[in-house]
Amino acid sequence: MRHLVIIIVSLLLVVATWAGWRRHVFNELKIAHPANVAEFESDMTEALARQIFQELQKNGPSAFFLAFGERLTPPSGAFIARFQNVQPRVERFDAAVMPPTGMIMDTSSGRIGLIVQIIKIKPYVVGEYEVEVAISNAKAGWDHFVYRIFNAGGEWRVKGRTPA
């Protein structure tokens, strides 16, 4: 009888160990998922993106390609439509290709563009946010910035920018 109890306890221990290992190895939280674009598509994000596009116009890109999150999730067509009056034009990230040369190319024209990746938005204080942004053409170490943005009377304004 004692051997049967030891065998049952040993089997339970093996099953519990296997289940814990499997949960650890295949943990759903470790798998990177596309960003939830609804969290990014707001008036605040639009105001920040417009400011960034204005700063980057001097580089002469043929287009800006907008992406959200760490996995470069393209924004919705409705959000891109907000930028119809921006020159050069603003496109979804999936309208670009990245050949081995490292350049960002517009699939419709073959011309060089820039990716603006809004990685993370987090509250800083009430009414003020820190937004992590990556820009594709910047030198290593200067390609990530944290913008601080706040709402002043219904209008979103950039308070500052620091390298991330």
Short mmCIF file of C-alpha atoms in Angstrom, two decimals:
data_model
loop_
_atom_site.label_atom_id
_atom_site.label_comp_id
_atom_site.label_asym_id
_atom_site.label_seq_id
_atom_site.Cartn_x
_atom_site.Cartn_y
_atom_site.Cartn_z
CA MET A 1 0.00 0.00 0.00
CA ARG A 2 2.83 2.36 0.86
CA HIS A 3 4.42 1.80 -2.58
CA LEU A 4 1.14 2.72 -4.28
CA VAL A 5 0.98 6.06 -2.42
CA ILE A 6 4.59 6.82 -3.35
CA ILE A 7 3.87 6.02 -7.02
CA ILE A 8 0.74 8.19 -7.07
CA VAL A 9 2.51 11.13 -5.37
CA SER A 10 5.45 10.76 -7.77
CA LEU A 11 3.12 10.78 -10.79
CA LEU A 12 1.32 13.86 -9.49
CA LEU A 13 4.65 15.58 -8.94
CA VAL A 14 5.77 14.73 -12.50
CA VAL A 15 2.49 16.01 -13.97
CA ALA A 16 2.66 19.22 -11.92
CA THR A 17 6.30 19.79 -12.93
CA TRP A 18 5.49 19.18 -16.60
CA ALA A 19 2.47 21.54 -16.48
CA GLY A 20 4.54 24.27 -14.81
CA TRP A 21 7.35 23.89 -17.34
CA ARG A 22 4.91 23.96 -20.26
CA ARG A 23 3.19 27.05 -18.92
CA HIS A 24 6.56 28.76 -18.47
CA VAL A 25 7.93 27.86 -21.90
CA PHE A 26 4.77 28.61 -23.83
CA ASN A 27 3.61 31.48 -21.68
CA GLU A 28 1.21 33.63 -23.73
CA LEU A 29 2.64 36.79 -22.17
CA LYS A 30 6.05 36.10 -23.73
CA ILE A 31 4.67 36.04 -27.27
CA ALA A 32 4.73 39.50 -28.82
CA HIS A 33 1.36 40.44 -30.28
CA PRO A 34 0.48 43.25 -32.66
CA ALA A 35 -0.42 46.49 -30.92
CA ASN A 36 -4.03 47.36 -30.22
CA VAL A 37 -4.34 50.30 -32.60
CA ALA A 38 -7.35 51.66 -30.71
CA GLU A 39 -4.99 52.55 -27.84
CA PHE A 40 -2.84 54.64 -30.20
CA GLU A 41 -5.37 56.28 -32.53
CA SER A 42 -6.31 59.49 -30.75
CA ASP A 43 -6.17 63.25 -31.20
CA MET A 44 -3.05 63.26 -29.03
CA THR A 45 -1.25 60.81 -31.31
CA GLU A 46 -2.32 62.77 -34.37
CA ALA A 47 -0.97 66.03 -32.93
CA LEU A 48 2.33 64.39 -32.01
CA ALA A 49 2.68 62.70 -35.41
CA ARG A 50 2.02 66.01 -37.19
CA GLN A 51 4.77 67.66 -35.13
CA ILE A 52 7.21 64.85 -35.95
CA PHE A 53 6.33 64.94 -39.67
CA GLN A 54 6.93 68.69 -39.70
CA GLU A 55 10.37 68.21 -38.08
CA LEU A 56 11.31 65.45 -40.56
CA GLN A 57 10.22 67.25 -43.74
CA LYS A 58 13.70 68.76 -44.10
CA ASN A 59 15.05 65.25 -44.83
CA GLY A 60 13.02 65.15 -48.04
CA PRO A 61 11.38 61.71 -47.77
CA SER A 62 8.88 60.67 -50.46
CA ALA A 63 6.50 59.42 -47.75
CA PHE A 64 6.13 58.86 -44.04
CA PHE A 65 5.16 55.37 -42.93
CA LEU A 66 3.36 55.25 -39.59
CA ALA A 67 3.44 52.22 -37.27
CA PHE A 68 2.34 51.52 -33.71
CA GLY A 69 3.79 49.36 -30.96
CA GLU A 70 6.98 47.34 -30.82
CA ARG A 71 5.87 45.02 -33.62
CA LEU A 72 5.21 47.77 -36.22
CA THR A 73 1.43 47.40 -36.36
CA PRO A 74 -0.05 49.55 -39.14
CA PRO A 75 -2.74 52.08 -38.17
CA SER A 76 -6.25 51.93 -39.56
CA GLY A 77 -7.14 53.58 -42.84
CA ALA A 78 -9.45 55.97 -40.97
CA PHE A 79 -6.55 57.21 -38.85
CA ILE A 80 -4.28 57.64 -41.89
CA ALA A 81 -7.07 59.66 -43.56
CA ARG A 82 -6.52 62.32 -40.87
CA PHE A 83 -3.19 63.12 -42.55
CA GLN A 84 -4.47 63.74 -46.10
CA ASN A 85 -3.19 67.32 -46.04
CA VAL A 86 0.35 66.39 -44.93
CA GLN A 87 3.16 66.53 -47.49
CA PRO A 88 4.95 64.27 -48.15
CA ARG A 89 2.08 61.84 -47.82
CA VAL A 90 1.51 59.63 -44.78
CA GLU A 91 0.98 55.91 -45.40
CA ARG A 92 0.46 52.81 -43.31
CA PHE A 93 3.64 50.92 -42.43
CA ASP A 94 2.63 47.99 -44.62
CA ALA A 95 2.87 50.24 -47.71
CA ALA A 96 6.67 50.07 -47.37
CA VAL A 97 9.32 47.42 -47.90
CA MET A 98 12.73 47.14 -46.27
CA PRO A 99 15.25 45.57 -48.65
CA PRO A 100 18.65 44.40 -47.32
CA THR A 101 20.10 47.85 -48.10
CA GLY A 102 18.37 49.11 -44.96
CA MET A 103 16.39 51.79 -46.77
CA ILE A 104 12.64 52.13 -46.39
CA MET A 105 11.07 52.04 -49.84
CA ASP A 106 7.60 53.05 -50.90
CA THR A 107 6.02 50.06 -52.68
CA SER A 108 3.99 52.29 -55.01
CA SER A 109 6.85 54.48 -56.27
CA GLY A 110 10.09 52.81 -55.17
CA ARG A 111 11.23 56.07 -53.58
CA ILE A 112 12.84 56.35 -50.15
CA GLY A 113 10.64 57.10 -47.14
CA LEU A 114 10.82 57.22 -43.34
CA ILE A 115 9.16 55.09 -40.69
CA VAL A 116 7.76 56.85 -37.65
CA GLN A 117 7.02 54.23 -35.02
CA ILE A 118 4.99 55.27 -32.00
CA ILE A 119 6.07 52.56 -29.60
CA LYS A 120 4.53 53.30 -26.24
CA ILE A 121 2.21 55.87 -24.67
CA LYS A 122 2.17 56.16 -20.91
CA PRO A 123 0.72 58.73 -18.51
CA TYR A 124 3.30 60.95 -16.84
CA VAL A 125 1.10 63.18 -14.68
CA VAL A 126 -2.55 64.16 -15.01
CA GLY A 127 -3.10 65.51 -18.53
CA GLU A 128 0.47 64.82 -19.61
CA TYR A 129 1.91 61.79 -21.38
CA GLU A 130 5.28 60.39 -22.34
CA VAL A 131 5.37 58.87 -25.81
CA GLU A 132 8.27 56.71 -26.98
CA VAL A 133 8.94 57.17 -30.70
CA ALA A 134 11.47 55.60 -33.08
CA ILE A 135 12.49 57.19 -36.38
CA SER A 136 13.99 55.02 -39.09
CA ASN A 137 16.60 57.37 -40.56
CA ALA A 138 18.30 58.51 -37.37
CA LYS A 139 21.79 57.39 -36.36
CA ALA A 140 22.11 54.56 -33.87
CA GLY A 141 21.59 55.88 -30.37
CA TRP A 142 19.59 58.84 -31.70
CA ASP A 143 16.74 56.87 -33.24
CA HIS A 144 14.52 56.64 -30.14
CA PHE A 145 12.99 59.64 -28.43
CA VAL A 146 10.58 60.24 -25.60
CA TYR A 147 8.21 63.09 -26.30
CA ARG A 148 6.31 64.70 -23.46
CA ILE A 149 2.93 65.94 -24.66
CA PHE A 150 0.16 67.75 -22.80
CA ASN A 151 -3.31 69.11 -23.40
CA ALA A 152 -3.60 72.90 -23.25
CA GLY A 153 -7.20 74.07 -23.63
CA GLY A 154 -8.20 71.21 -25.93
CA GLU A 155 -5.05 71.39 -28.05
CA TRP A 156 -2.25 68.85 -27.71
CA ARG A 157 1.24 70.35 -27.55
CA VAL A 158 4.72 68.90 -27.32
CA LYS A 159 6.42 70.00 -24.12
CA GLY A 160 9.79 68.42 -24.82
CA ARG A 161 11.80 65.65 -26.43
CA THR A 162 14.65 63.64 -24.97
CA PRO A 163 16.68 60.74 -26.39
CA ALA A 164 15.45 57.43 -25.01
#
